[in-house]
Amino acid sequence: MSLMSGKFSSLPGEIYMLHILHNIGATSPERALTLEEIARWTAMDPLEAEINLRKLLKDRYISVEETLGVKRYFVTADGIRKVLSMYS
Amino acid sequence: MWICCNITGHLLVIFMNICMLSWEYPPRIVGGISRHCQGLARALAKMGHTVYLITLDFPGAPYYEEDEGVRVYRTAIELGHPNFIVWVLLFNHFMEKKVAMLSKQEKFEVIHAHDWLVAPASISSKHYLGAPLISTIHSTEVGRSRGLHNPDSYLIDGLEWWLTYESKRIIVISNSMRQEVREHFRLPDEKIDVIPNAIDSSKYEIRVDRDDVKRRFGIDSSERIVLFIGRLVPQKGVEYLIMATPKIIEKHPEARVVIVGNGWSKDYLLNLASSIGCQHKVLFLGFLSDQDLIELTLSSDVLVIPSIYEPFGIVALEGMAAGVPIVASNTGGLAEIIEHDKTGFLAYKENPDSIAYGVNKILSDPGYASWLVQNAKRKIREVYSWDAVARKTVETYEKALRE
């Protein structure tokens, strides 16, 4: 089974990324991920991942927190609703 | 469980422990299931039953709370997976674990599942607890996706069938859904009960300053609001409302289409509004809090529900309770709730011209609008209360316990 099998295999990059972040549980500051970790999970080039993260931040589907100079990203309540709207 | 007999010798359950499973419960609001579960669970608790509501966690919501007598347990999903279906199976494991832990302290008389997303946890709980499983099927994959077109859809359809097969009784929310699940899943008709959705209409019995509400959302006080509320997904048919907008503003330049909700089609809909040159007349507000939603609804002039597929359409009840005239597609549950030209205007499905005609008729004729509103409010009081729905649901539980 692919990561986004069948139903939503042709999603735009940032929405695909949002799905992956949601499904792996990056939905709270405690479980936020760095850009490098997100790039690995989504199998995206870090530059492409960063562009997608910026789009998601602009739409407030993800949020960022910074500790010791490291940025970590997690899905917001609006982002969770965006993902789940596809399945209910 | 407290039991007594009626005069015909039938066992009647007075109070029972109900284990209800749902993937959404406020503030986790994705679609109508969340509000349905809350309304039903609160009404059951008010009747004296003990409701254990097992759901998923959500940012800012506590892991346990009592919500007007409902014991709400929010389960953390401790493991994830990039694939959505695998994620669903994983969270079902954690829900099942929660049910198992609670069952050490409480004996559940019935298990009530809401939709396929909680099917695995509900089915296994039924088997190890030995309690009857009752399922509410709010919609079906074949209906939502207008067919089964890929492996995910086939799997979801299979899970839905499995849930109906394992359930002692099935609840659906409209006659159109009864026909759909009976025919698609080949169920015996006598296994299905139709219990409609309901609404707490007292939430709409407040006074609002319409100009102030409009100002808060960036709408001019002279503009008349043509409201849509719902998920931005194809089944909701928002594109047909957007396509109707030029014909609405041609007759009523003071109209403003206001779209509340979020969903994966949002970008497409924004582009559609731009491509037909009416982006200035279509306002996307995203997801709103319950209070904002109530105030905006009360400040609106027409509520449009342009759905392509709508098993029930709880938003229609919200509009009727708020006293907003409704234009809805003549489909599914909407066609059962709304009587054309009496409690609302039924437009042809997927037809922007028909939607525009209905909206223009309401905006042009205050007498017609007022007639629709009066009739709609009467129907809400008489038919769609949570107390009535909870009583019928308990009857279904009792049937399941007897069979």
CSV table of C-alpha atoms in Angstrom, one decimal:
chain,number,residue,atom,x,y,z
A,1,MET,CA,0.0,0.0,0.0
A,2,SER,CA,1.5,3.4,-1.0
A,3,LEU,CA,1.5,6.3,1.5
A,4,MET,CA,-1.5,7.9,-0.3
A,5,SER,CA,-3.0,4.9,-2.0
A,6,GLY,CA,-5.8,5.3,-4.4
A,7,LYS,CA,-8.2,8.0,-3.2
A,8,PHE,CA,-5.9,11.0,-3.0
A,9,SER,CA,-2.8,10.0,-4.9
A,10,SER,CA,-2.8,13.3,-7.0
A,11,LEU,CA,-2.9,15.8,-4.1
A,12,PRO,CA,-0.9,19.0,-4.3
A,13,GLY,CA,2.4,18.7,-2.6
A,14,GLU,CA,1.6,20.8,0.5
A,15,ILE,CA,-1.7,18.9,1.1
A,16,TYR,CA,0.1,15.6,0.7
A,17,MET,CA,2.6,16.8,3.3
A,18,LEU,CA,-0.2,17.9,5.6
A,19,HIS,CA,-1.8,14.5,5.4
A,20,ILE,CA,1.5,12.8,6.2
A,21,LEU,CA,2.1,15.1,9.2
A,22,HIS,CA,-1.4,14.4,10.5
A,23,ASN,CA,-1.3,10.7,10.0
A,24,ILE,CA,2.1,10.2,11.7
A,25,GLY,CA,0.8,12.2,14.7
A,26,ALA,CA,2.6,15.5,14.4
A,27,THR,CA,-0.4,17.3,15.8
A,28,SER,CA,0.9,18.9,19.0
A,29,PRO,CA,4.0,20.9,20.0
A,30,GLU,CA,5.4,17.9,21.8
A,31,ARG,CA,5.3,15.8,18.7
A,32,ALA,CA,6.4,18.6,16.3
A,33,LEU,CA,9.0,17.7,13.6
A,34,THR,CA,12.0,19.5,12.1
A,35,LEU,CA,12.2,20.3,8.4
A,36,GLU,CA,14.7,17.5,7.9
A,37,GLU,CA,12.5,15.0,9.6
A,38,ILE,CA,9.5,16.1,7.5
A,39,ALA,CA,11.5,15.9,4.3
A,40,ARG,CA,12.5,12.3,5.3
A,41,TRP,CA,8.9,11.2,6.1
A,42,THR,CA,7.5,12.8,2.9
A,43,ALA,CA,10.4,11.7,0.7
A,44,MET,CA,10.7,15.3,-0.5
A,45,ASP,CA,13.7,17.3,-1.3
A,46,PRO,CA,14.3,19.7,1.7
A,47,LEU,CA,13.9,22.8,-0.5
A,48,GLU,CA,10.5,21.5,-1.8
A,49,ALA,CA,9.5,20.5,1.8
A,50,GLU,CA,10.3,24.1,2.9
A,51,ILE,CA,8.2,25.6,0.2
A,52,ASN,CA,5.3,23.4,1.1
A,53,LEU,CA,5.7,24.2,4.8
A,54,ARG,CA,5.6,27.9,4.0
A,55,LYS,CA,2.3,27.5,2.1
A,56,LEU,CA,0.8,25.5,5.0
A,57,LEU,CA,2.0,28.1,7.6
A,58,LYS,CA,0.4,30.9,5.5
A,59,ASP,CA,-3.0,29.0,5.5
A,60,ARG,CA,-2.5,28.3,9.3
A,61,TYR,CA,-2.8,24.6,8.7
A,62,ILE,CA,0.4,24.1,10.6
A,63,SER,CA,2.2,26.0,13.3
A,64,VAL,CA,5.8,26.4,14.2
A,65,GLU,CA,7.7,26.5,17.5
A,66,GLU,CA,11.3,27.3,18.0
A,67,THR,CA,13.5,25.9,20.7
A,68,LEU,CA,17.3,26.5,20.9
A,69,GLY,CA,17.2,27.8,17.3
A,70,VAL,CA,15.5,24.7,15.9
A,71,LYS,CA,12.2,25.1,14.2
A,72,ARG,CA,9.6,22.3,14.6
A,73,TYR,CA,6.3,22.1,12.8
A,74,PHE,CA,3.0,20.6,13.8
A,75,VAL,CA,-0.6,20.4,12.4
A,76,THR,CA,-3.1,22.9,13.9
A,77,ALA,CA,-6.8,22.2,14.7
A,78,ASP,CA,-7.7,23.8,11.3
A,79,GLY,CA,-5.1,21.5,9.6
A,80,ILE,CA,-6.6,18.4,11.3
A,81,ARG,CA,-10.1,19.4,10.0
A,82,LYS,CA,-8.7,20.0,6.6
A,83,VAL,CA,-7.3,16.5,6.4
A,84,LEU,CA,-10.3,14.7,8.0
A,85,SER,CA,-12.8,16.5,5.7
A,86,MET,CA,-11.6,14.1,3.0
A,87,TYR,CA,-12.8,11.0,4.8
A,88,SER,CA,-16.1,11.9,6.4
B,1,MET,CA,-28.8,-1.8,34.3
B,2,TRP,CA,-32.2,-1.2,35.8
B,3,ILE,CA,-35.1,-3.2,34.3
B,4,CYS,CA,-38.8,-3.4,34.7
B,5,CYS,CA,-41.8,-4.9,32.8
B,6,ASN,CA,-44.6,-3.1,31.1
B,7,ILE,CA,-48.2,-4.4,31.1
B,8,THR,CA,-47.6,-6.6,28.1
B,9,GLY,CA,-44.8,-8.4,29.9
B,10,HIS,CA,-42.0,-6.8,27.7
B,11,LEU,CA,-38.8,-6.0,29.5
B,12,LEU,CA,-38.1,-2.3,29.6
B,13,VAL,CA,-34.7,-1.0,30.4
B,14,ILE,CA,-34.8,2.0,32.7
B,15,PHE,CA,-31.2,3.0,32.9
B,16,MET,CA,-28.3,1.5,31.1
B,17,ASN,CA,-24.6,1.9,30.6
B,18,ILE,CA,-24.0,2.9,27.0
B,19,CYS,CA,-20.6,2.8,25.3
B,20,MET,CA,-20.6,5.1,22.3
B,21,LEU,CA,-17.7,5.3,19.9
B,22,SER,CA,-17.2,8.2,17.5
B,23,TRP,CA,-14.0,9.6,15.8
B,24,GLU,CA,-15.3,13.1,16.3
B,25,TYR,CA,-16.9,14.9,19.3
B,26,PRO,CA,-16.8,18.6,20.0
B,27,PRO,CA,-14.4,20.5,19.8
B,28,ARG,CA,-13.2,17.9,17.2
B,29,ILE,CA,-15.8,18.9,14.6
B,30,VAL,CA,-15.2,17.6,11.1
B,31,GLY,CA,-18.8,17.0,9.8
B,32,GLY,CA,-22.2,16.5,11.3
B,33,ILE,CA,-21.4,13.3,13.3
B,34,SER,CA,-19.7,15.4,16.0
B,35,ARG,CA,-22.8,17.5,16.8
B,36,HIS,CA,-25.1,14.5,16.3
B,37,CYS,CA,-23.1,12.5,18.9
B,38,GLN,CA,-23.1,15.4,21.4
B,39,GLY,CA,-26.9,16.0,21.0
B,40,LEU,CA,-27.8,12.4,21.3
B,41,ALA,CA,-25.4,11.6,24.2
B,42,ARG,CA,-26.5,14.6,26.2
B,43,ALA,CA,-30.2,13.7,25.8
B,44,LEU,CA,-29.5,10.1,26.8
B,45,ALA,CA,-27.7,11.3,29.9
B,46,LYS,CA,-30.6,13.6,30.7
B,47,MET,CA,-32.9,10.6,30.6
B,48,GLY,CA,-30.7,9.0,33.3
B,49,HIS,CA,-28.5,6.7,31.2
B,50,THR,CA,-24.8,6.7,31.7
B,51,VAL,CA,-23.0,7.5,28.5
B,52,TYR,CA,-19.4,6.7,28.0
B,53,LEU,CA,-18.3,8.5,24.9
B,54,ILE,CA,-15.0,7.2,23.5
B,55,THR,CA,-13.4,9.5,20.9
B,56,LEU,CA,-10.1,10.9,19.7
B,57,ASP,CA,-8.0,13.7,21.2
B,58,PHE,CA,-7.9,17.2,19.9
B,59,PRO,CA,-5.7,20.2,20.5
B,60,GLY,CA,-6.8,22.0,23.7
B,61,ALA,CA,-9.5,19.4,24.7
B,62,PRO,CA,-9.0,17.4,27.9
B,63,TYR,CA,-8.5,13.7,27.9
B,64,TYR,CA,-11.5,13.3,30.2
B,65,GLU,CA,-14.4,15.6,30.9
B,66,GLU,CA,-18.1,15.5,31.8
B,67,ASP,CA,-20.1,17.2,29.1
B,68,GLU,CA,-23.7,17.8,30.5
B,69,GLY,CA,-23.6,14.4,32.1
B,70,VAL,CA,-21.8,12.6,29.3
B,71,ARG,CA,-18.5,11.0,30.3
B,72,VAL,CA,-16.2,11.9,27.4
B,73,TYR,CA,-12.9,10.0,27.1
B,74,ARG,CA,-10.5,11.3,24.5
B,75,THR,CA,-8.0,8.8,23.4
B,76,ALA,CA,-4.4,9.7,22.4
B,77,ILE,CA,-3.2,8.1,19.2
B,78,GLU,CA,0.2,6.9,20.4
B,79,LEU,CA,1.4,5.6,17.0
B,80,GLY,CA,0.9,7.0,13.5
B,81,HIS,CA,1.4,6.0,10.0
B,82,PRO,CA,1.5,8.1,6.8
B,83,ASN,CA,-1.3,6.0,5.2
B,84,PHE,CA,-4.7,7.2,6.3
B,85,ILE,CA,-6.3,3.8,6.5
B,86,VAL,CA,-3.5,2.4,8.5
B,87,TRP,CA,-3.8,5.4,10.8
B,88,VAL,CA,-7.5,4.6,11.2
B,89,LEU,CA,-6.8,1.0,12.1
B,90,LEU,CA,-4.2,2.2,14.6
B,91,PHE,CA,-6.5,4.7,16.4
B,92,ASN,CA,-9.1,1.9,16.5
B,93,HIS,CA,-6.6,-0.1,18.5
B,94,PHE,CA,-6.2,2.7,21.1
B,95,MET,CA,-10.0,3.2,21.3
B,96,GLU,CA,-10.5,-0.5,21.9
B,97,LYS,CA,-7.9,-0.4,24.6
B,98,LYS,CA,-9.8,2.4,26.3
B,99,VAL,CA,-13.1,0.5,26.1
B,100,ALA,CA,-11.3,-2.6,27.6
B,101,MET,CA,-9.9,-0.5,30.5
B,102,LEU,CA,-13.3,1.1,31.2
B,103,SER,CA,-15.0,-2.3,31.1
B,104,LYS,CA,-13.0,-3.4,34.1
B,105,GLN,CA,-15.0,-0.9,36.2
B,106,GLU,CA,-18.3,-0.8,34.3
B,107,LYS,CA,-20.5,-3.3,32.6
B,108,PHE,CA,-21.7,-1.9,29.2
B,109,GLU,CA,-25.2,-3.0,28.1
B,110,VAL,CA,-24.9,-1.7,24.6
B,111,ILE,CA,-22.2,-0.5,22.2
B,112,HIS,CA,-23.1,2.2,19.8
B,113,ALA,CA,-20.8,2.9,16.8
B,114,HIS,CA,-21.0,5.9,14.5
B,115,ASP,CA,-19.7,5.1,11.0
B,116,TRP,CA,-17.0,3.0,9.6
B,117,LEU,CA,-14.2,4.9,11.2
B,118,VAL,CA,-14.8,3.1,14.5
B,119,ALA,CA,-15.9,-0.2,13.0
B,120,PRO,CA,-12.9,-2.4,14.1
B,121,ALA,CA,-12.9,-1.1,17.7
B,122,SER,CA,-16.7,-1.5,18.0
B,123,ILE,CA,-16.8,-5.0,16.5
B,124,SER,CA,-14.1,-6.4,18.7
B,125,SER,CA,-15.6,-4.7,21.8
B,126,LYS,CA,-18.9,-6.3,21.0
B,127,HIS,CA,-17.3,-9.8,20.9
B,128,TYR,CA,-15.2,-9.6,24.1
B,129,LEU,CA,-17.9,-7.7,26.1
B,130,GLY,CA,-20.8,-9.8,24.8
B,131,ALA,CA,-22.9,-6.7,24.5
B,132,PRO,CA,-25.1,-6.0,21.4
B,133,LEU,CA,-23.6,-3.6,18.8
B,134,ILE,CA,-25.9,-0.9,17.4
B,135,SER,CA,-24.5,1.2,14.5
B,136,THR,CA,-25.6,4.5,13.1
B,137,ILE,CA,-24.6,4.8,9.4
B,138,HIS,CA,-24.5,8.5,8.7
B,139,SER,CA,-23.4,8.1,5.1
B,140,THR,CA,-21.8,5.5,2.9
B,141,GLU,CA,-18.5,5.6,0.9
B,142,VAL,CA,-20.4,4.7,-2.3
B,143,GLY,CA,-22.7,7.7,-1.7
B,144,ARG,CA,-19.9,10.1,-0.7
B,145,SER,CA,-17.6,9.2,-3.5
B,146,ARG,CA,-20.5,8.6,-6.0
B,147,GLY,CA,-19.2,5.1,-6.7
B,148,LEU,CA,-16.2,3.0,-5.7
B,149,HIS,CA,-13.2,4.1,-7.8
B,150,ASN,CA,-10.0,3.0,-6.0
B,151,PRO,CA,-8.6,0.5,-3.5
B,152,ASP,CA,-9.2,2.9,-0.5
B,153,SER,CA,-12.9,3.2,-1.4
B,154,TYR,CA,-13.3,-0.5,-1.7
B,155,LEU,CA,-11.7,-1.0,1.7
B,156,ILE,CA,-13.9,1.6,3.3
B,157,ASP,CA,-17.0,0.1,1.7
B,158,GLY,CA,-15.9,-3.3,3.0
B,159,LEU,CA,-15.5,-1.9,6.5
B,160,GLU,CA,-19.0,-0.3,6.3
B,161,TRP,CA,-20.5,-3.6,5.2
B,162,TRP,CA,-18.6,-5.4,8.0
B,163,LEU,CA,-20.0,-3.0,10.6
B,164,THR,CA,-23.6,-3.5,9.3
B,165,TYR,CA,-23.1,-7.2,9.3
B,166,GLU,CA,-21.8,-7.4,12.9
B,167,SER,CA,-24.5,-5.0,14.2
B,168,LYS,CA,-27.6,-6.2,15.9
B,169,ARG,CA,-29.5,-3.1,14.7
B,170,ILE,CA,-28.7,-0.3,12.3
B,171,ILE,CA,-29.8,3.2,12.7
B,172,VAL,CA,-30.0,5.5,9.7
B,173,ILE,CA,-31.1,9.2,9.7
B,174,SER,CA,-33.5,9.3,6.8
B,175,ASN,CA,-35.6,7.1,4.6
B,176,SER,CA,-33.3,7.7,1.6
B,177,MET,CA,-30.4,6.3,3.7
B,178,ARG,CA,-32.6,3.3,4.7
B,179,GLN,CA,-33.0,2.5,1.1
B,180,GLU,CA,-29.4,3.1,0.3
B,181,VAL,CA,-27.9,0.8,3.0
B,182,ARG,CA,-30.6,-1.8,2.6
B,183,GLU,CA,-29.9,-2.2,-1.1
B,184,HIS,CA,-26.1,-1.6,-1.1
B,185,PHE,CA,-25.3,-3.9,1.8
B,186,ARG,CA,-28.2,-6.3,1.2
B,187,LEU,CA,-29.6,-5.9,4.7
B,188,PRO,CA,-32.9,-7.1,5.9
B,189,ASP,CA,-35.3,-4.2,6.2
B,190,GLU,CA,-36.4,-5.1,9.7
B,191,LYS,CA,-32.8,-4.7,11.0
B,192,ILE,CA,-32.9,-0.9,10.2
B,193,ASP,CA,-34.5,1.9,12.2
B,194,VAL,CA,-34.9,5.4,10.9
B,195,ILE,CA,-34.2,8.0,13.6
B,196,PRO,CA,-33.7,11.5,12.3
B,197,ASN,CA,-31.2,14.0,13.4
B,198,ALA,CA,-32.2,16.8,15.7
B,199,ILE,CA,-31.2,20.1,17.0
B,200,ASP,CA,-31.1,22.1,20.2
B,201,SER,CA,-33.1,25.1,19.0
B,202,SER,CA,-32.7,27.0,22.2
B,203,LYS,CA,-29.2,28.0,21.0
B,204,TYR,CA,-30.8,30.2,18.4
B,205,GLU,CA,-33.1,32.0,20.8
B,206,ILE,CA,-30.8,34.9,21.3
B,207,ARG,CA,-30.9,38.5,20.0
B,208,VAL,CA,-28.0,39.6,17.8
B,209,ASP,CA,-27.0,43.0,16.5
B,210,ARG,CA,-26.9,42.1,12.8
B,211,ASP,CA,-24.8,45.1,11.8
B,212,ASP,CA,-22.3,44.4,14.5
B,213,VAL,CA,-22.0,40.7,13.4
B,214,LYS,CA,-21.6,41.7,9.8
B,215,ARG,CA,-18.9,44.2,10.7
B,216,ARG,CA,-17.0,41.6,12.6
B,217,PHE,CA,-16.8,39.4,9.5
B,218,GLY,CA,-15.9,42.3,7.1
B,219,ILE,CA,-19.4,42.5,5.6
B,220,ASP,CA,-21.1,45.8,5.0
B,221,SER,CA,-24.3,46.4,6.9
B,222,SER,CA,-26.2,47.1,3.6
B,223,GLU,CA,-25.2,43.6,2.2
B,224,ARG,CA,-27.6,40.7,2.5
B,225,ILE,CA,-26.0,37.4,3.4
B,226,VAL,CA,-26.5,34.3,1.3
B,227,LEU,CA,-24.9,31.7,3.6
B,228,PHE,CA,-23.4,28.3,3.1
B,229,ILE,CA,-22.2,26.2,6.0
B,230,GLY,CA,-20.4,22.9,5.6
B,231,ARG,CA,-17.3,21.0,4.6
B,232,LEU,CA,-15.7,22.2,1.3
B,233,VAL,CA,-15.8,18.9,-0.4
B,234,PRO,CA,-17.5,17.9,-3.7
B,235,GLN,CA,-20.5,16.2,-2.1
B,236,LYS,CA,-21.6,19.5,-0.6
B,237,GLY,CA,-22.0,21.1,-4.1
B,238,VAL,CA,-20.6,24.5,-3.1
B,239,GLU,CA,-19.5,25.0,-6.7
B,240,TYR,CA,-23.1,25.2,-7.8
B,241,LEU,CA,-23.8,28.0,-5.4
B,242,ILE,CA,-20.7,29.9,-6.6
B,243,MET,CA,-21.8,29.4,-10.2
B,244,ALA,CA,-25.3,30.8,-9.2
B,245,THR,CA,-23.7,33.9,-7.8
B,246,PRO,CA,-23.6,36.0,-11.0
B,247,LYS,CA,-27.4,35.4,-11.5
B,248,ILE,CA,-28.0,36.3,-7.8
B,249,ILE,CA,-26.1,39.6,-7.9
B,250,GLU,CA,-27.6,40.5,-11.3
B,251,LYS,CA,-30.9,40.8,-9.5
B,252,HIS,CA,-29.7,41.6,-6.0
B,253,PRO,CA,-26.4,43.5,-6.2
B,254,GLU,CA,-26.6,43.9,-2.4
B,255,ALA,CA,-26.2,40.0,-2.0
B,256,ARG,CA,-23.0,38.6,-0.7
B,257,VAL,CA,-22.3,34.8,-0.7
B,258,VAL,CA,-20.6,33.8,2.6
B,259,ILE,CA,-19.0,30.4,2.8
B,260,VAL,CA,-18.2,29.0,6.2
B,261,GLY,CA,-16.2,25.8,6.5
B,262,ASN,CA,-13.0,24.2,5.4
B,263,GLY,CA,-12.1,21.2,3.3
B,264,TRP,CA,-9.9,19.9,0.6
B,265,SER,CA,-11.8,21.6,-2.3
B,266,LYS,CA,-11.2,25.1,-1.0
B,267,ASP,CA,-8.5,26.1,-3.5
B,268,TYR,CA,-10.6,24.9,-6.4
B,269,LEU,CA,-13.6,26.9,-5.1
B,270,LEU,CA,-11.5,30.1,-4.7
B,271,ASN,CA,-10.3,29.7,-8.3
B,272,LEU,CA,-13.8,29.1,-9.5
B,273,ALA,CA,-15.1,32.3,-7.9
B,274,SER,CA,-12.2,34.2,-9.5
B,275,SER,CA,-12.6,32.6,-12.9
B,276,ILE,CA,-16.3,33.7,-13.1
B,277,GLY,CA,-15.4,37.2,-11.9
B,278,CYS,CA,-17.3,37.2,-8.6
B,279,GLN,CA,-14.5,36.8,-6.1
B,280,HIS,CA,-15.5,40.2,-4.6
B,281,LYS,CA,-19.0,38.7,-3.9
B,282,VAL,CA,-17.9,35.4,-2.4
B,283,LEU,CA,-16.4,35.5,1.0
B,284,PHE,CA,-14.6,32.5,2.5
B,285,LEU,CA,-14.6,32.6,6.3
B,286,GLY,CA,-13.1,29.2,7.1
B,287,PHE,CA,-14.1,27.3,10.2
B,288,LEU,CA,-16.0,29.3,12.9
B,289,SER,CA,-16.6,28.7,16.5
B,290,ASP,CA,-20.2,27.6,17.5
B,291,GLN,CA,-21.0,31.0,18.9
B,292,ASP,CA,-19.8,32.9,15.8
B,293,LEU,CA,-21.7,30.4,13.6
B,294,ILE,CA,-24.9,30.9,15.5
B,295,GLU,CA,-24.6,34.7,15.3
B,296,LEU,CA,-23.7,34.7,11.6
B,297,THR,CA,-26.6,32.4,10.8
B,298,LEU,CA,-29.0,34.7,12.7
B,299,SER,CA,-27.7,37.6,10.7
B,300,SER,CA,-28.2,35.9,7.3
B,301,ASP,CA,-31.0,36.4,4.8
B,302,VAL,CA,-30.9,33.0,3.0
B,303,LEU,CA,-29.2,29.7,3.8
B,304,VAL,CA,-28.2,27.6,0.7
B,305,ILE,CA,-27.6,23.9,1.0
B,306,PRO,CA,-26.6,22.9,-2.6
B,307,SER,CA,-25.5,19.3,-1.7
B,308,ILE,CA,-25.2,16.6,-4.3
B,309,TYR,CA,-25.3,13.8,-1.7
B,310,GLU,CA,-26.8,14.5,1.7
B,311,PRO,CA,-28.0,11.6,3.8
B,312,PHE,CA,-29.7,14.0,6.3
B,313,GLY,CA,-28.5,17.6,6.3
B,314,ILE,CA,-28.4,18.8,9.9
B,315,VAL,CA,-27.5,22.3,8.7
B,316,ALA,CA,-31.0,22.5,7.3
B,317,LEU,CA,-32.4,22.1,10.9
B,318,GLU,CA,-29.9,24.8,12.1
B,319,GLY,CA,-31.2,27.2,9.5
B,320,MET,CA,-34.8,26.4,10.3
B,321,ALA,CA,-34.3,26.9,14.0
B,322,ALA,CA,-32.5,30.2,13.4
B,323,GLY,CA,-35.4,31.5,11.3
B,324,VAL,CA,-33.4,31.8,8.1
B,325,PRO,CA,-35.2,30.8,4.8
B,326,ILE,CA,-33.6,27.9,3.1
B,327,VAL,CA,-32.8,26.9,-0.5
B,328,ALA,CA,-31.7,23.3,-0.6
B,329,SER,CA,-31.1,20.6,-3.3
B,330,ASN,CA,-34.0,18.3,-3.9
B,331,THR,CA,-31.9,15.2,-2.7
B,332,GLY,CA,-31.6,12.6,0.0
B,333,GLY,CA,-32.5,13.7,3.5
B,334,LEU,CA,-33.0,17.4,2.5
B,335,ALA,CA,-36.0,16.4,0.4
B,336,GLU,CA,-37.5,14.7,3.5
B,337,ILE,CA,-36.9,17.7,5.9
B,338,ILE,CA,-37.9,20.4,3.6
B,339,GLU,CA,-41.4,20.7,2.0
B,340,HIS,CA,-41.1,22.8,-1.1
B,341,ASP,CA,-42.7,26.2,-0.9
B,342,LYS,CA,-43.7,25.4,2.7
B,343,THR,CA,-40.7,25.1,4.9
B,344,GLY,CA,-38.1,26.0,2.3
B,345,PHE,CA,-37.3,26.1,-1.4
B,346,LEU,CA,-36.2,22.8,-3.1
B,347,ALA,CA,-33.9,23.5,-6.0
B,348,TYR,CA,-32.9,21.0,-8.7
B,349,LYS,CA,-29.7,19.2,-7.8
B,350,GLU,CA,-26.5,20.5,-9.5
B,351,ASN,CA,-28.4,23.3,-11.1
B,352,PRO,CA,-27.0,26.9,-10.5
B,353,ASP,CA,-30.0,28.4,-12.3
B,354,SER,CA,-32.5,26.7,-10.0
B,355,ILE,CA,-30.4,27.8,-6.9
B,356,ALA,CA,-30.3,31.4,-8.2
B,357,TYR,CA,-34.1,31.4,-8.8
B,358,GLY,CA,-34.8,30.2,-5.2
B,359,VAL,CA,-32.4,32.7,-3.6
B,360,ASN,CA,-33.8,35.6,-5.7
B,361,LYS,CA,-37.4,34.6,-4.9
B,362,ILE,CA,-36.6,34.7,-1.2
B,363,LEU,CA,-34.7,38.0,-1.4
B,364,SER,CA,-37.4,39.7,-3.5
B,365,ASP,CA,-40.4,38.6,-1.6
B,366,PRO,CA,-40.4,39.2,2.2
B,367,GLY,CA,-43.9,37.7,2.6
B,368,TYR,CA,-42.7,34.4,1.0
B,369,ALA,CA,-39.6,34.3,3.2
B,370,SER,CA,-41.6,34.9,6.3
B,371,TRP,CA,-44.1,32.2,5.4
B,372,LEU,CA,-41.2,29.6,5.0
B,373,VAL,CA,-39.6,30.6,8.3
B,374,GLN,CA,-42.8,30.3,10.3
B,375,ASN,CA,-43.6,26.9,8.9
B,376,ALA,CA,-40.0,25.7,9.4
B,377,LYS,CA,-39.9,26.8,13.0
B,378,ARG,CA,-43.1,25.0,13.7
B,379,LYS,CA,-41.7,21.8,12.2
B,380,ILE,CA,-38.5,22.0,14.2
B,381,ARG,CA,-40.5,22.2,17.5
B,382,GLU,CA,-42.8,19.3,16.6
B,383,VAL,CA,-40.4,16.8,15.0
B,384,TYR,CA,-36.7,17.4,15.5
B,385,SER,CA,-35.8,17.5,19.2
B,386,TRP,CA,-33.0,15.6,20.8
B,387,ASP,CA,-35.3,14.3,23.5
B,388,ALA,CA,-37.5,12.6,20.9
B,389,VAL,CA,-34.4,11.2,19.1
B,390,ALA,CA,-33.0,9.8,22.4
B,391,ARG,CA,-36.3,8.1,23.2
B,392,LYS,CA,-36.3,6.4,19.8
B,393,THR,CA,-32.7,5.4,20.2
B,394,VAL,CA,-33.4,3.8,23.5
B,395,GLU,CA,-36.2,1.8,21.9
B,396,THR,CA,-33.7,0.6,19.4
B,397,TYR,CA,-31.3,-0.4,22.2
B,398,GLU,CA,-34.2,-2.3,23.9
B,399,LYS,CA,-35.0,-4.1,20.7
B,400,ALA,CA,-31.3,-5.1,20.4
B,401,LEU,CA,-31.3,-6.4,24.0
B,402,ARG,CA,-34.4,-8.4,23.4
B,403,GLU,CA,-33.5,-10.0,20.1
